[in-house]
Short mmCIF file of C-alpha atoms and ligand atoms in Angstrom, two decimals:
data_model
loop_
_atom_site.label_atom_id
_atom_site.label_comp_id
_atom_site.label_asym_id
_atom_site.label_seq_id
_atom_site.Cartn_x
_atom_site.Cartn_y
_atom_site.Cartn_z
CA MET A 19 41.14 12.50 30.87
CA VAL A 20 38.48 14.96 32.06
CA ARG A 21 39.51 17.11 35.05
CA LEU A 22 37.71 16.22 38.26
CA LEU A 23 36.42 19.21 40.24
CA ALA A 24 36.52 17.48 43.63
CA GLY A 25 34.46 19.01 46.43
CA ARG A 26 37.05 18.00 49.05
CA GLU A 27 39.60 20.57 47.87
CA VAL A 28 37.03 23.35 48.00
CA VAL A 29 35.83 22.21 51.44
CA ASP A 30 39.41 22.22 52.76
CA SER A 31 39.98 25.71 51.46
CA LEU A 32 36.70 27.03 52.94
CA GLU A 33 37.42 25.35 56.28
CA ASP A 34 40.99 26.72 56.39
CA ASP A 35 39.43 30.15 56.17
CA LEU A 36 36.80 29.42 58.83
CA THR A 37 39.05 27.89 61.51
CA PRO A 38 40.81 31.12 62.63
CA ARG A 39 37.55 33.06 62.39
CA VAL A 40 35.79 30.61 64.72
CA ALA A 41 38.78 30.79 67.09
CA SER A 42 38.59 34.57 67.10
CA LEU A 43 34.87 34.45 67.94
CA ALA A 44 35.57 31.85 70.66
CA ALA A 45 38.14 34.20 72.19
CA ARG A 46 35.28 36.70 72.57
CA GLY A 47 33.07 34.07 74.20
CA ILE A 48 30.95 33.47 71.07
CA THR A 49 30.21 30.02 69.67
CA PRO A 50 28.69 30.37 66.20
CA THR A 51 25.54 28.27 66.42
CA LEU A 52 23.21 26.75 63.84
CA ALA A 53 19.63 25.74 64.64
CA VAL A 54 18.27 22.89 62.53
CA VAL A 55 14.48 22.84 62.25
CA ARG A 56 13.05 19.54 61.11
CA MET A 57 9.49 18.22 60.81
CA GLY A 58 9.21 14.44 60.91
CA GLU A 59 11.99 11.94 60.39
CA ARG A 60 12.70 11.74 56.65
CA PRO A 61 15.83 9.62 56.21
CA ASP A 62 17.55 12.19 53.95
CA ASP A 63 16.87 14.99 56.48
CA LEU A 64 18.26 12.86 59.32
CA SER A 65 21.29 11.93 57.27
CA TYR A 66 22.01 15.57 56.36
CA GLU A 67 21.50 16.62 59.98
CA ARG A 68 24.10 14.08 61.13
CA THR A 69 26.57 15.22 58.46
CA ALA A 70 26.04 18.88 59.33
CA ALA A 71 26.45 18.18 63.06
CA ARG A 72 29.72 16.30 62.41
CA ARG A 73 31.13 19.03 60.19
CA ALA A 74 30.03 21.76 62.61
CA ALA A 75 31.60 19.96 65.58
CA GLY A 76 34.90 19.69 63.68
CA LEU A 77 34.89 23.45 63.17
CA GLY A 78 33.79 24.45 66.68
CA ILE A 79 30.32 25.48 65.49
CA GLY A 80 27.37 24.58 67.72
CA VAL A 81 24.25 22.82 66.40
CA ARG A 82 20.82 22.77 68.05
CA SER A 83 18.22 20.42 66.72
CA LEU A 84 14.56 21.51 66.86
CA ALA A 85 12.63 18.41 65.85
CA LEU A 86 8.85 18.61 65.44
CA ALA A 87 6.39 15.84 64.68
CA ALA A 88 5.54 15.46 60.99
CA ASP A 89 1.91 16.36 61.79
CA ALA A 90 2.68 19.30 64.09
CA PRO A 91 0.39 22.27 63.33
CA PHE A 92 1.66 25.43 61.64
CA ASP A 93 1.52 27.36 64.92
CA GLU A 94 3.98 24.97 66.57
CA LEU A 95 6.44 25.41 63.69
CA ALA A 96 5.93 29.18 63.86
CA ARG A 97 6.74 29.16 67.58
CA ALA A 98 9.95 27.18 66.92
CA ILE A 99 11.07 29.66 64.23
CA GLU A 100 10.20 32.63 66.43
CA ALA A 101 12.21 31.07 69.27
CA VAL A 102 15.20 30.86 66.90
CA ASN A 103 14.72 34.51 65.92
CA ALA A 104 14.61 35.58 69.57
CA ASP A 105 17.57 33.50 70.76
CA ALA A 106 20.72 35.66 70.62
CA SER A 107 22.93 32.59 71.02
CA VAL A 108 21.64 31.14 67.71
CA HIS A 109 23.18 32.79 64.64
CA GLY A 110 21.77 30.77 61.76
CA CYS A 111 18.88 28.46 60.97
CA LEU A 112 18.49 25.64 58.49
CA MET A 113 14.95 24.37 57.92
CA PHE A 114 14.54 21.11 56.07
CA ARG A 115 12.19 21.20 53.09
CA PRO A 116 9.88 20.15 51.64
CA LEU A 117 7.78 20.73 54.74
CA PRO A 118 4.76 18.44 55.20
CA PRO A 119 1.86 19.27 52.84
CA HIS A 120 -0.36 20.80 55.54
CA ILE A 121 2.24 23.55 56.16
CA ASP A 122 2.23 26.76 54.11
CA GLU A 123 5.94 26.58 53.29
CA ALA A 124 6.39 30.10 51.91
CA ARG A 125 4.69 31.58 54.98
CA ALA A 126 6.84 29.46 57.32
CA CYS A 127 10.07 30.46 55.54
CA ASP A 128 9.20 34.14 55.76
CA LEU A 129 8.90 33.94 59.55
CA LEU A 130 12.67 33.54 59.79
CA LEU A 131 14.79 36.67 60.22
CA PRO A 132 16.88 37.20 57.05
CA ALA A 133 19.93 37.81 59.27
CA LYS A 134 19.65 34.17 60.46
CA ASP A 135 18.57 32.78 57.09
CA VAL A 136 21.83 30.99 56.25
CA ASP A 137 20.23 29.00 53.40
CA GLY A 138 18.49 31.86 51.59
CA ILE A 139 14.92 30.62 52.03
CA THR A 140 13.12 33.86 52.88
CA SER A 141 11.58 36.17 50.29
CA LEU A 142 13.87 38.98 51.46
CA SER A 143 17.03 36.88 51.06
CA LEU A 144 15.93 35.82 47.58
CA ALA A 145 14.97 39.40 46.68
CA GLY A 146 18.50 40.41 47.63
CA VAL A 147 19.93 37.75 45.29
CA PHE A 148 17.66 38.84 42.45
CA ALA A 149 18.32 42.56 42.99
CA GLY A 150 22.07 41.98 43.30
CA ALA A 151 21.89 43.70 46.70
CA PRO A 152 22.39 40.98 49.32
CA GLN A 153 20.09 40.85 52.34
CA GLY A 154 20.92 37.91 54.52
CA PHE A 155 22.53 35.08 52.57
CA PRO A 156 22.09 33.42 49.16
CA PRO A 157 20.94 29.77 48.98
CA ALA A 158 23.93 27.65 50.01
CA THR A 159 23.87 25.31 46.99
CA ALA A 160 23.83 28.22 44.55
CA GLN A 161 26.80 29.75 46.31
CA ALA A 162 28.54 26.35 46.38
CA CYS A 163 28.47 26.36 42.56
CA LEU A 164 30.30 29.69 42.51
CA GLU A 165 32.78 28.50 45.13
CA VAL A 166 33.68 25.48 42.97
CA LEU A 167 34.10 27.62 39.84
CA ASP A 168 36.22 30.16 41.74
CA HIS A 169 38.36 27.55 43.47
CA TYR A 170 39.25 25.83 40.21
CA GLY A 171 39.73 29.11 38.34
CA VAL A 172 36.89 28.58 35.86
CA PRO A 173 36.09 32.01 34.39
CA VAL A 174 32.44 33.04 34.02
CA GLU A 175 32.66 36.69 33.00
CA GLY A 176 31.58 36.97 29.38
CA LYS A 177 31.03 33.20 29.20
CA HIS A 178 27.84 31.37 28.31
CA VAL A 179 26.42 29.39 31.22
CA VAL A 180 23.43 27.10 30.72
CA VAL A 181 21.56 26.31 33.96
CA VAL A 182 19.09 23.43 33.74
CA GLY A 183 16.47 23.61 36.51
CA ARG A 184 14.65 26.74 37.69
CA SER A 185 13.82 26.04 41.35
CA LEU A 186 14.27 28.74 43.97
CA VAL A 187 16.67 26.42 45.80
CA ILE A 188 19.27 26.31 43.06
CA GLY A 189 18.46 27.08 39.41
CA ARG A 190 17.04 30.60 39.64
CA PRO A 191 19.39 31.96 42.32
CA VAL A 192 22.53 30.54 40.70
CA ALA A 193 21.44 32.04 37.37
CA MET A 194 21.07 35.46 39.02
CA MET A 195 24.39 35.15 40.86
CA LEU A 196 26.17 34.25 37.60
CA LEU A 197 24.51 37.19 35.88
CA GLY A 198 25.94 39.33 38.67
CA ARG A 199 29.36 37.95 37.66
CA ASN A 200 28.75 39.07 34.06
CA ALA A 201 28.08 35.62 32.64
CA SER A 202 25.53 35.28 29.83
CA VAL A 203 23.00 32.89 31.32
CA THR A 204 20.42 30.64 29.68
CA LEU A 205 17.96 29.22 32.22
CA CYS A 206 16.29 25.97 31.08
CA HIS A 207 13.50 23.82 32.48
CA SER A 208 11.20 20.92 31.66
CA LYS A 209 9.47 22.81 28.83
CA THR A 210 12.71 23.89 27.12
CA GLU A 211 12.85 22.65 23.51
CA ASP A 212 15.98 21.05 22.10
CA LEU A 213 17.82 21.21 25.42
CA GLU A 214 20.75 19.20 24.04
CA SER A 215 21.56 21.91 21.48
CA LEU A 216 21.51 24.60 24.17
CA THR A 217 23.73 22.76 26.64
CA ARG A 218 26.22 21.95 23.85
CA LEU A 219 26.57 25.69 23.15
CA ALA A 220 27.58 26.54 26.73
CA ASP A 221 31.01 27.09 28.24
CA VAL A 222 29.64 25.98 31.61
CA VAL A 223 26.63 23.67 32.16
CA ILE A 224 24.91 23.42 35.56
CA CYS A 225 22.53 20.47 35.86
CA ALA A 226 19.99 20.73 38.69
CA THR A 227 16.92 18.72 37.72
CA GLY A 228 16.85 15.73 40.08
CA ARG A 229 16.82 13.12 37.27
CA PRO A 230 19.33 10.29 37.78
CA ARG A 231 22.06 10.26 35.07
CA ALA A 232 19.69 11.97 32.61
CA PHE A 233 22.42 14.05 30.93
CA GLY A 234 24.32 11.71 28.63
CA ALA A 235 26.94 12.27 25.94
CA ALA A 236 24.55 14.08 23.58
CA TYR A 237 24.31 17.07 25.93
CA PHE A 238 28.02 17.93 25.91
CA ARG A 239 30.97 18.88 23.74
CA PRO A 240 34.72 18.81 24.41
CA GLY A 241 36.17 21.42 26.77
CA GLN A 242 33.07 22.35 28.77
CA THR A 243 32.85 22.68 32.56
CA VAL A 244 29.96 20.71 34.05
CA LEU A 245 28.58 21.16 37.57
CA ASP A 246 26.32 18.29 38.59
CA VAL A 247 24.04 19.50 41.41
CA GLY A 248 21.78 16.42 41.40
CA ILE A 249 21.62 14.19 44.45
CA ASN A 250 19.61 11.21 43.28
CA PHE A 251 19.33 7.47 43.74
CA ASP A 252 19.28 5.16 40.74
CA ALA A 253 17.09 2.03 40.37
CA GLN A 254 19.69 0.02 42.32
CA GLY A 255 19.63 2.54 45.17
CA ALA A 256 23.08 3.97 44.36
CA LEU A 257 23.71 7.68 44.91
CA CYS A 258 24.19 9.47 41.60
CA GLY A 259 23.95 12.88 39.99
CA ASP A 260 21.93 14.26 37.08
CA VAL A 261 24.86 13.63 34.73
CA ASP A 262 25.95 10.28 33.34
CA PHE A 263 29.50 10.80 34.55
CA ASP A 264 31.27 8.26 32.30
CA ALA A 265 29.42 9.26 29.14
CA ALA A 266 29.87 12.99 29.79
CA GLY A 267 33.51 12.58 30.82
CA SER A 268 34.41 10.82 27.59
CA VAL A 269 32.93 13.68 25.54
CA LEU A 270 34.33 16.55 27.65
CA GLY A 271 37.87 15.21 27.21
CA ASP A 272 41.18 16.54 28.53
CA ALA A 273 40.13 20.18 28.27
CA GLY A 274 36.83 19.60 30.10
CA SER A 275 36.02 19.38 33.79
CA ILE A 276 33.20 17.95 35.88
CA THR A 277 32.07 17.63 39.51
CA PRO A 278 31.54 14.04 40.67
CA VAL A 279 28.54 12.73 42.65
CA PRO A 280 29.21 11.86 45.43
CA GLY A 281 32.23 13.99 46.29
CA GLY A 282 31.21 17.15 44.47
CA LEU A 283 28.83 19.97 45.28
CA GLY A 284 27.01 18.31 48.20
CA SER A 285 29.92 18.60 50.63
CA VAL A 286 30.69 22.16 49.46
CA THR A 287 27.08 23.15 50.20
CA THR A 288 27.50 22.04 53.82
CA SER A 289 30.69 24.10 54.15
CA VAL A 290 29.00 27.14 52.65
CA THR A 291 26.21 26.81 55.23
CA MET A 292 28.84 26.70 57.99
CA ALA A 293 30.55 29.77 56.50
CA HIS A 294 27.22 31.61 56.56
CA VAL A 295 26.73 30.75 60.25
CA VAL A 296 30.19 32.11 61.07
CA GLN A 297 29.53 35.24 59.01
CA ALA A 298 26.20 35.74 60.80
CA ALA A 299 27.92 35.42 64.18
CA GLU A 300 30.64 37.88 63.10
CA LYS A 301 28.03 40.41 62.00
CA ILE A 302 26.32 40.21 65.38
CA ALA A 303 29.67 40.39 67.21
CA GLU A 304 30.50 43.53 65.26
CA GLY A 305 27.16 45.01 66.34
P1 NDP B 407 13.03 20.70 41.83
O1 NDP B 407 12.25 19.45 41.60
O2 NDP B 407 12.47 21.76 42.70
O3 NDP B 407 13.33 21.38 40.41
C1 NDP B 407 13.75 20.61 39.33
C2 NDP B 407 13.93 21.50 38.14
O4 NDP B 407 14.36 20.68 37.05
C3 NDP B 407 12.64 22.20 37.70
O5 NDP B 407 12.90 23.54 37.34
C4 NDP B 407 12.21 21.40 36.48
O6 NDP B 407 11.54 22.15 35.48
C5 NDP B 407 13.54 20.95 35.92
N1 NDP B 407 13.38 19.74 35.11
C6 NDP B 407 12.71 18.61 35.44
N2 NDP B 407 12.73 17.75 34.40
C7 NDP B 407 13.41 18.36 33.40
C8 NDP B 407 13.75 17.99 32.07
N3 NDP B 407 13.37 16.82 31.55
N4 NDP B 407 14.47 18.85 31.33
C9 NDP B 407 14.85 20.06 31.82
N5 NDP B 407 14.55 20.47 33.09
C10 NDP B 407 13.83 19.63 33.85
O7 NDP B 407 14.46 20.23 42.35
P2 NDP B 407 15.59 21.05 43.17
O8 NDP B 407 15.97 22.25 42.40
O9 NDP B 407 15.20 21.18 44.58
O10 NDP B 407 16.78 19.97 43.12
C11 NDP B 407 17.37 19.57 41.91
C12 NDP B 407 18.42 18.53 42.22
O11 NDP B 407 19.44 19.12 43.02
C13 NDP B 407 17.91 17.32 43.02
O12 NDP B 407 18.62 16.16 42.59
C14 NDP B 407 18.31 17.66 44.44
O13 NDP B 407 18.47 16.51 45.24
C15 NDP B 407 19.62 18.35 44.21
N6 NDP B 407 20.03 19.25 45.27
C16 NDP B 407 21.35 19.22 45.63
C17 NDP B 407 21.83 20.03 46.61
C18 NDP B 407 23.29 19.99 46.91
O14 NDP B 407 23.69 20.41 47.98
N7 NDP B 407 24.15 19.53 46.01
C19 NDP B 407 20.93 20.92 47.36
C20 NDP B 407 19.59 20.98 46.83
C21 NDP B 407 19.16 20.14 45.84
P3 NDP B 407 10.07 22.82 35.72
O15 NDP B 407 10.33 24.04 36.55
O16 NDP B 407 9.61 23.13 34.34
O17 NDP B 407 9.26 21.78 36.44
#
């Protein structure tokens, strides 16, 4: 049977590391604090905000919600981000995207200080990822992929990794981070020809396209490691990944491994965000 790369184990390990660090900050009178900037009330944003608040509370991390109306003007959003930048008691900021269409998203992201950019959304944070010289933090989902591979001892150095999806949220940064780990990376997208042949060649396949169960048996071969980044809903409204789990699992076999959805990368991403907030607070505490 295919090996399950469960997010829970990785989350537990990350949180075991964070607990004493938060306690040490608390002993110095510092509560690591995350600001969540949200425009409007999209159900998935609200749901993630609740999850993040619950996880943060369990770790002793503070959360402040800055909720703006969906039609708030750019200047109001800019003031909220600048308030986060100026507030010494806030160490990290998560801004839900996509922002409403009337907002210049790139401009809004770049208002945030890279030191507080715990989800790698600013140009400077991304430049650091691409240059291999970190400034701020990498996007949390991209780092979550590496955390899963590291936790389960999946080697990447010298291995062929195929990443499907080239967004700045996940595909491109994870490709650069894997390159930094000496993997040989193929980055694929919607115009890639004969995708199935490419994914079958890989040692590790990362699927991040947002297409429910689109990666069936034909995309895989025995023994591969598959990370399913997708968070999608199928026609029946059930949460699912990009990978057809049963079909892929039967091809990957005993020597293969795969992250489930739910229960895979999503929960690890939240823990990585929390780890970034703690790291940001530690940096400030260390002056
Ligand atoms: P985007 O829509 O921004 O990007 C999707 C990417 O997939 C694009 O690069 C696109 O190619 C590519 N793509 C689309 N169709 C195909 C196809 N037929 N064949 C090959 N590539 C294709 O999505 P995101 O990157 O923001 O998110 C991807 C998925 O990851 C979503 O399900 C999202 O919900 C999930 N996600 C999960 C997170 C987590 O914590 N686990 C966090 C963030 C996102 P092109 O560039 O050519 O258009």
